[in-house]
Amino acid sequence: MVHPRLCTELCELALLLRQSRFVLGLTGPNVDCSLIMSTEPVPTIILFHYYWSPYAHKISWYLQLRGIPYKQCIQPPIMPRPDLASLGIKYRRTPLLSIGNEVLCDTSLIIRVLEERFPDGRLGERGGEWEEWEAWSDRMFPYAVALIPSDLPSMKDERFVKDREDFSGRAGSPLFKKEDVDAGRERALEKIRGLYGHIEEVLSDGRYWILGNKMSLADLESIWLPEWLTTLPGALDSAVTADTHPKTFSWIKRFTALLPAPKSVKIPTIKGAEAKDIILDHEQVSTSPGTDIGAPDNDPSGIALGEEVEVTPVDTGKNHPQRGRVRALGKDRIIIEVTPTGAHVGSGSLKVVFPRKGFEIKSLGTEGNARL
């Protein structure tokens, strides 16, 4: 029988070796070896985000864990976002990820497309269990937002508050008024204590990761929110600490140890004009399967191929629908062609992709024809 301390030391050594190899560019914890062996050009990947977005952290972590090379185009945390507007993108939620000439909207879609496009070493091998953790974290997110301390500079910035009111679709939203934020803190804390408590219970049998002894997509989908809260000064109270939830905080530490140190990896940062030229370059046309399936005659939306539509989230960001012409309608995706503004290098088209779940599509040819 292996001594528990030796087991711990071996695990820590393995994590260190993985991280070291990743930093050196040799491999990642779940690197797609086809990226190294293939002679086929890989379309340029660009992540549009702002640094302190927890949803952006989830996507950047995924790319780094997989060893998938990408560039980043940093966006303002509030509207307007001229870089995206120049591409013809009015949709306001970030992050967005472009692969070749396709721009993917919504983190749930981004993860699924990356798993499809780079299957060797994918993180979601164990069926759909990770999707339960994804949905759970998304349900908990509003309570985490409610724990943002009301005395932070951003919460006192009138432009930021108005922007988030626009995002929520509710002017004077209680999410951003100091008295309402403070009054709702205890209820939010109760929910978030439950979040940490649930993870602590899952890890109580001695497992290192959510689904067992191997880091998987379930870990990524469940860790981005509690990790973010631990880095937000004043968000948590004394009921959620490394002493009260030792297994959860150790799990967070193990996960972040898999990531390269911020100063050791330089993600190429590009300006919006360069990102636009890359996306619209005819040599960067995406080759992902199933992106031009058309619109079936029996699609429940009743919308036809080439029809001009608006695509809108059903919850937040409704004030910024995305307009374009239908290129494809699948059971789980909507693909529209969007016209960029101004001159650009190359003559390729721009496709914007949304998941069907959580979005509605409305024909601009028939007033009020909005379908999920």
Coordinates of C-alpha atoms in Angstrom, one line a residue:
M1 CA 0.0 0.0 0.0
V2 CA 1.4 3.4 -1.0
H3 CA 1.8 5.8 2.0
P4 CA -0.6 8.8 1.7
R5 CA 2.2 11.3 2.0
L6 CA 4.1 9.7 -0.8
C7 CA 1.0 9.6 -2.9
T8 CA 0.6 13.4 -2.3
E9 CA 4.2 14.1 -3.2
L10 CA 4.0 12.0 -6.4
C11 CA 0.9 13.9 -7.4
E12 CA 2.5 17.3 -6.8
L13 CA 5.5 16.2 -8.8
A14 CA 3.3 15.1 -11.7
L15 CA 1.5 18.4 -11.7
L16 CA 4.9 20.2 -11.7
L17 CA 6.2 18.2 -14.6
R18 CA 3.0 18.8 -16.6
Q19 CA 3.2 22.5 -15.9
S20 CA 6.9 22.7 -16.8
R21 CA 6.3 20.9 -20.1
F22 CA 3.4 23.1 -20.9
V23 CA 5.4 26.3 -20.2
L24 CA 8.2 25.1 -22.4
G25 CA 5.7 24.5 -25.2
L26 CA 6.3 20.7 -25.3
T27 CA 2.8 19.7 -24.3
G28 CA -0.2 20.6 -22.2
P29 CA -2.1 18.6 -19.6
N30 CA -4.5 17.5 -22.4
V31 CA -2.6 18.8 -25.4
D32 CA -4.1 17.9 -28.9
C33 CA -1.1 16.2 -30.5
S34 CA -2.7 16.6 -33.9
L35 CA -1.7 20.3 -33.6
I36 CA 1.9 19.3 -33.5
M37 CA 1.8 16.4 -36.1
S38 CA -0.6 17.9 -38.6
T39 CA 0.8 19.6 -41.7
E40 CA -2.6 21.3 -42.4
P41 CA -2.8 25.0 -41.5
V42 CA -4.9 25.7 -38.4
P43 CA -7.1 28.8 -38.7
T44 CA -6.0 31.6 -36.4
I45 CA -7.9 31.6 -33.1
I46 CA -8.6 35.0 -31.4
L47 CA -10.2 35.5 -28.0
F48 CA -12.1 38.7 -27.5
H49 CA -12.4 39.5 -23.8
Y50 CA -11.5 41.7 -20.9
Y51 CA -9.1 40.6 -18.2
W52 CA -11.4 40.3 -15.1
S53 CA -14.3 38.4 -16.7
P54 CA -14.7 35.0 -15.0
Y55 CA -16.3 33.6 -18.1
A56 CA -13.3 34.7 -20.1
H57 CA -11.1 32.9 -17.6
K58 CA -12.9 29.7 -18.3
I59 CA -12.1 29.9 -22.0
S60 CA -8.5 31.0 -21.7
W61 CA -7.9 28.2 -19.1
Y62 CA -9.4 25.7 -21.5
L63 CA -7.1 26.9 -24.4
Q64 CA -4.0 26.9 -22.1
L65 CA -4.8 23.4 -20.7
R66 CA -5.2 22.0 -24.2
G67 CA -2.1 23.8 -25.5
I68 CA -4.2 25.4 -28.3
P69 CA -2.4 28.5 -29.6
Y70 CA -4.4 31.7 -29.7
K71 CA -4.2 35.4 -29.9
Q72 CA -6.2 37.8 -27.8
C73 CA -7.9 41.1 -28.5
I74 CA -8.7 43.0 -25.3
Q75 CA -12.0 44.7 -25.1
P76 CA -13.4 47.4 -22.9
P77 CA -15.4 46.0 -20.0
I78 CA -18.3 48.3 -21.0
M79 CA -20.0 49.3 -24.2
P80 CA -19.2 50.5 -26.8
R81 CA -16.7 48.0 -28.3
P82 CA -15.4 49.5 -31.6
D83 CA -13.4 46.4 -32.5
L84 CA -16.4 44.2 -32.6
A85 CA -18.6 46.9 -34.1
S86 CA -16.2 47.2 -37.1
L87 CA -16.9 43.5 -37.7
G88 CA -20.6 44.2 -37.8
I89 CA -21.1 42.5 -34.4
K90 CA -23.7 44.3 -32.2
Y91 CA -24.1 41.4 -29.7
R92 CA -22.7 42.6 -26.4
R93 CA -21.8 39.6 -24.3
T94 CA -18.2 38.5 -24.0
P95 CA -16.0 36.5 -24.4
L96 CA -16.2 35.8 -28.1
L97 CA -13.9 33.4 -29.9
S98 CA -13.0 33.5 -33.6
I99 CA -11.7 30.4 -35.5
G100 CA -10.9 31.4 -39.0
N101 CA -13.8 33.4 -40.3
E102 CA -16.3 32.2 -37.7
V103 CA -17.0 34.1 -34.5
L104 CA -18.5 32.0 -31.8
C105 CA -20.8 33.6 -29.2
D106 CA -21.6 32.2 -25.7
T107 CA -19.1 30.2 -23.7
S108 CA -21.2 27.1 -23.8
L109 CA -20.9 27.0 -27.6
I110 CA -17.2 28.0 -27.5
I111 CA -16.3 25.0 -25.3
R112 CA -18.3 22.5 -27.4
V113 CA -16.8 23.7 -30.7
L114 CA -13.3 23.5 -29.3
E115 CA -14.0 20.0 -28.1
E116 CA -15.2 19.1 -31.6
R117 CA -12.4 20.9 -33.6
F118 CA -9.6 19.5 -31.4
P119 CA -10.8 16.1 -30.3
D120 CA -7.4 14.5 -29.5
G121 CA -7.0 15.1 -25.7
R122 CA -10.4 16.6 -25.3
L123 CA -11.5 17.2 -21.7
G124 CA -15.0 15.9 -21.9
E125 CA -14.4 12.2 -22.4
R126 CA -16.8 11.1 -19.7
G127 CA -20.1 11.6 -21.5
G128 CA -22.2 14.6 -20.6
E129 CA -21.6 14.6 -16.8
W130 CA -19.7 17.9 -17.2
E131 CA -22.9 19.6 -18.6
E132 CA -24.6 19.2 -15.2
W133 CA -21.7 21.2 -13.6
E134 CA -21.9 23.7 -16.4
A135 CA -25.6 24.4 -15.8
W136 CA -25.1 24.4 -12.0
S137 CA -22.3 27.1 -12.2
D138 CA -24.4 29.2 -14.5
R139 CA -27.3 29.1 -12.0
M140 CA -25.0 30.2 -9.2
F141 CA -23.5 33.1 -11.2
P142 CA -26.1 35.7 -10.3
Y143 CA -25.5 35.0 -6.6
A144 CA -21.7 35.4 -7.1
V145 CA -22.3 38.7 -8.9
A146 CA -24.4 39.8 -5.9
L147 CA -21.3 39.4 -3.7
I148 CA -19.2 42.0 -5.6
P149 CA -18.5 44.5 -2.8
S150 CA -20.5 47.7 -3.2
D151 CA -17.5 49.8 -2.3
L152 CA -15.4 48.7 -5.2
P153 CA -14.4 51.5 -7.6
S154 CA -16.3 50.0 -10.5
M155 CA -19.5 49.9 -8.5
K156 CA -19.2 53.6 -7.9
D157 CA -18.5 54.3 -11.6
E158 CA -21.7 55.7 -13.1
R159 CA -20.7 54.5 -16.6
F160 CA -20.2 51.0 -15.4
V161 CA -23.4 50.9 -13.4
K162 CA -25.4 52.2 -16.4
D163 CA -23.7 49.7 -18.7
R164 CA -24.7 46.8 -16.4
E165 CA -28.2 48.1 -16.2
D166 CA -28.3 48.0 -20.0
F167 CA -26.9 44.4 -19.8
S168 CA -29.5 43.3 -17.4
G169 CA -32.3 45.0 -19.3
R170 CA -33.6 46.7 -16.1
A171 CA -32.9 50.4 -15.5
G172 CA -32.2 51.0 -11.8
S173 CA -31.5 47.3 -11.3
P174 CA -31.1 46.4 -7.7
L175 CA -27.9 44.5 -8.7
F176 CA -26.0 47.8 -8.7
K177 CA -27.5 50.1 -6.1
K178 CA -25.4 50.1 -3.0
E179 CA -28.3 49.8 -0.6
D180 CA -29.8 46.9 -2.5
V181 CA -26.5 45.2 -3.0
D182 CA -25.8 45.3 0.8
A183 CA -29.3 44.2 1.6
G184 CA -29.1 41.2 -0.7
R185 CA -25.7 40.1 0.4
E186 CA -26.8 37.6 3.1
R187 CA -29.1 35.7 0.8
A188 CA -26.3 35.5 -1.9
L189 CA -23.8 34.3 0.8
E190 CA -26.2 31.6 1.8
K191 CA -26.3 30.3 -1.8
I192 CA -22.5 30.6 -2.3
R193 CA -21.8 28.8 1.0
G194 CA -23.9 26.0 -0.5
L195 CA -21.8 26.0 -3.6
Y196 CA -18.5 25.6 -1.7
G197 CA -20.2 23.1 0.6
H198 CA -21.4 20.9 -2.3
I199 CA -17.9 20.8 -3.8
E200 CA -16.4 20.0 -0.4
E201 CA -18.9 17.1 -0.1
V202 CA -18.0 15.7 -3.6
L203 CA -14.3 15.8 -2.8
S204 CA -14.8 14.3 0.7
D205 CA -14.1 10.7 -0.5
G206 CA -10.5 11.6 -1.2
R207 CA -10.8 12.1 -5.0
Y208 CA -8.5 14.8 -6.5
W209 CA -10.9 15.9 -9.2
I210 CA -14.7 16.2 -9.6
L211 CA -15.1 13.0 -11.5
G212 CA -12.3 11.0 -9.9
N213 CA -8.6 11.0 -10.3
K214 CA -8.3 12.8 -13.7
M215 CA -8.9 16.4 -14.3
S216 CA -11.8 16.9 -16.8
L217 CA -14.2 19.4 -18.2
A218 CA -16.3 18.9 -15.1
D219 CA -13.5 20.6 -13.1
L220 CA -13.2 23.5 -15.5
E221 CA -17.0 24.0 -15.5
S222 CA -17.2 24.0 -11.7
I223 CA -14.1 25.8 -10.7
W224 CA -14.2 29.1 -12.6
L225 CA -16.8 30.6 -10.2
P226 CA -15.4 29.6 -6.8
E227 CA -11.9 30.5 -8.0
W228 CA -13.0 33.9 -9.1
L229 CA -14.7 34.6 -5.7
T230 CA -11.6 33.7 -3.8
T231 CA -9.7 36.4 -5.7
L232 CA -12.4 39.1 -5.2
P233 CA -11.5 41.0 -2.0
G234 CA -14.4 41.1 0.5
A235 CA -16.7 38.8 -1.5
L236 CA -16.6 35.9 0.9
D237 CA -17.0 35.8 4.6
S238 CA -15.3 33.8 7.4
A239 CA -17.7 30.8 6.7
V240 CA -15.8 30.1 3.4
T241 CA -12.1 29.8 3.9
A242 CA -9.3 27.3 3.4
D243 CA -9.9 26.2 7.0
T244 CA -13.7 25.6 6.6
H245 CA -13.4 24.0 3.1
P246 CA -9.9 22.5 2.9
K247 CA -10.6 20.0 0.2
T248 CA -12.2 22.7 -2.1
F249 CA -9.3 25.2 -1.6
S250 CA -6.8 22.4 -2.2
W251 CA -8.6 21.4 -5.4
I252 CA -8.5 25.0 -6.6
K253 CA -4.8 25.1 -5.9
R254 CA -4.2 21.8 -7.8
F255 CA -6.1 23.2 -10.8
T256 CA -4.3 26.5 -11.0
A257 CA -1.0 24.6 -10.7
L258 CA -1.8 23.0 -14.1
L259 CA -1.9 26.5 -15.7
P260 CA 1.3 28.2 -16.7
A261 CA 2.4 31.1 -14.5
P262 CA 1.1 34.4 -16.0
K263 CA 4.6 35.8 -16.5
S264 CA 5.9 32.7 -18.2
V265 CA 3.5 32.6 -21.1
K266 CA 3.0 35.6 -23.4
I267 CA -0.3 35.4 -25.2
P268 CA 0.0 37.5 -28.4
T269 CA -2.1 40.5 -28.0
I270 CA -3.4 42.2 -31.2
K271 CA -5.4 45.3 -32.0
G272 CA -8.9 45.3 -33.4
A273 CA -7.8 46.2 -36.9
E274 CA -5.4 43.3 -37.1
A275 CA -8.0 40.9 -35.7
K276 CA -10.5 42.1 -38.3
D277 CA -8.0 41.5 -41.1
I278 CA -7.2 38.0 -39.9
I279 CA -10.8 37.0 -39.6
L280 CA -11.8 38.4 -43.0
D281 CA -8.7 37.1 -44.8
H282 CA -9.8 34.6 -47.5
E283 CA -7.1 32.2 -46.5
Q284 CA -8.6 32.0 -43.0
V285 CA -11.9 30.5 -44.0
S286 CA -13.0 28.0 -41.4
T287 CA -13.1 24.4 -42.3
S288 CA -15.3 23.2 -39.4
P289 CA -17.8 20.5 -40.3
G290 CA -21.5 21.2 -40.5
T291 CA -21.3 25.0 -40.8
D292 CA -23.2 25.2 -44.1
I293 CA -26.1 22.8 -43.6
G294 CA -28.7 25.2 -44.7
A295 CA -32.1 25.7 -43.2
P296 CA -34.4 22.6 -43.2
D297 CA -37.9 23.0 -44.4
N298 CA -39.3 21.8 -41.2
D299 CA -37.3 24.0 -38.9
P300 CA -39.6 25.2 -36.0
S301 CA -38.6 28.8 -36.6
G302 CA -40.1 28.7 -40.1
I303 CA -37.0 30.7 -41.3
A304 CA -35.4 30.0 -44.6
L305 CA -31.8 30.0 -45.8
G306 CA -30.6 33.5 -46.7
E307 CA -33.4 35.2 -44.7
E308 CA -32.5 38.4 -42.8
V309 CA -32.9 37.8 -39.0
E310 CA -32.0 39.1 -35.6
V311 CA -30.6 36.7 -33.0
T312 CA -31.1 37.8 -29.3
P313 CA -30.3 36.2 -25.9
V314 CA -33.4 35.3 -23.9
D315 CA -32.0 36.6 -20.6
T316 CA -29.3 39.3 -20.5
G317 CA -28.0 41.5 -23.3
K318 CA -31.4 41.7 -25.1
N319 CA -30.9 45.4 -26.0
H320 CA -28.2 44.4 -28.5
P321 CA -29.6 41.9 -31.0
Q322 CA -27.4 40.6 -33.8
R323 CA -28.6 41.0 -37.3
G324 CA -27.5 38.9 -40.3
R325 CA -28.5 36.5 -43.0
V326 CA -29.1 32.9 -42.2
R327 CA -26.3 30.5 -43.4
A328 CA -27.3 27.5 -41.4
L329 CA -29.9 26.4 -38.8
G330 CA -29.1 23.2 -36.9
K331 CA -30.8 21.6 -34.0
D332 CA -28.2 23.2 -31.7
R333 CA -26.8 26.1 -33.7
I334 CA -27.6 29.2 -35.6
I335 CA -25.1 30.6 -38.1
I336 CA -25.6 34.0 -39.8
E337 CA -23.6 36.0 -42.2
V338 CA -22.7 39.4 -41.0
T339 CA -21.5 42.4 -43.0
P340 CA -18.5 44.2 -41.6
T341 CA -17.9 47.9 -41.9
G342 CA -15.1 49.6 -43.7
A343 CA -12.2 48.3 -45.8
H344 CA -10.5 45.1 -45.0
V345 CA -7.7 42.8 -46.2
G346 CA -9.0 39.9 -48.3
S347 CA -12.6 39.2 -49.4
G348 CA -13.8 36.4 -47.1
S349 CA -17.1 36.4 -45.4
L350 CA -17.8 36.7 -41.7
K351 CA -20.0 34.1 -40.0
V352 CA -21.4 34.5 -36.4
V353 CA -22.5 31.4 -34.6
F354 CA -24.9 31.1 -31.7
P355 CA -26.3 28.2 -29.8
R356 CA -30.0 27.5 -30.2
K357 CA -30.4 27.1 -26.5
G358 CA -30.9 30.4 -24.7
F359 CA -31.3 32.5 -27.9
E360 CA -34.3 33.4 -30.1
I361 CA -34.2 34.0 -33.8
K362 CA -36.6 36.6 -35.3
S363 CA -37.3 37.1 -39.0
L364 CA -37.1 40.7 -40.1
G365 CA -39.5 39.9 -42.9
T366 CA -42.3 39.0 -40.5
E367 CA -43.0 41.4 -37.7
G368 CA -42.9 39.6 -34.3
N369 CA -41.9 36.2 -35.7
A370 CA -39.6 35.3 -32.8
R371 CA -38.9 31.6 -32.2
L372 CA -36.6 29.8 -29.8

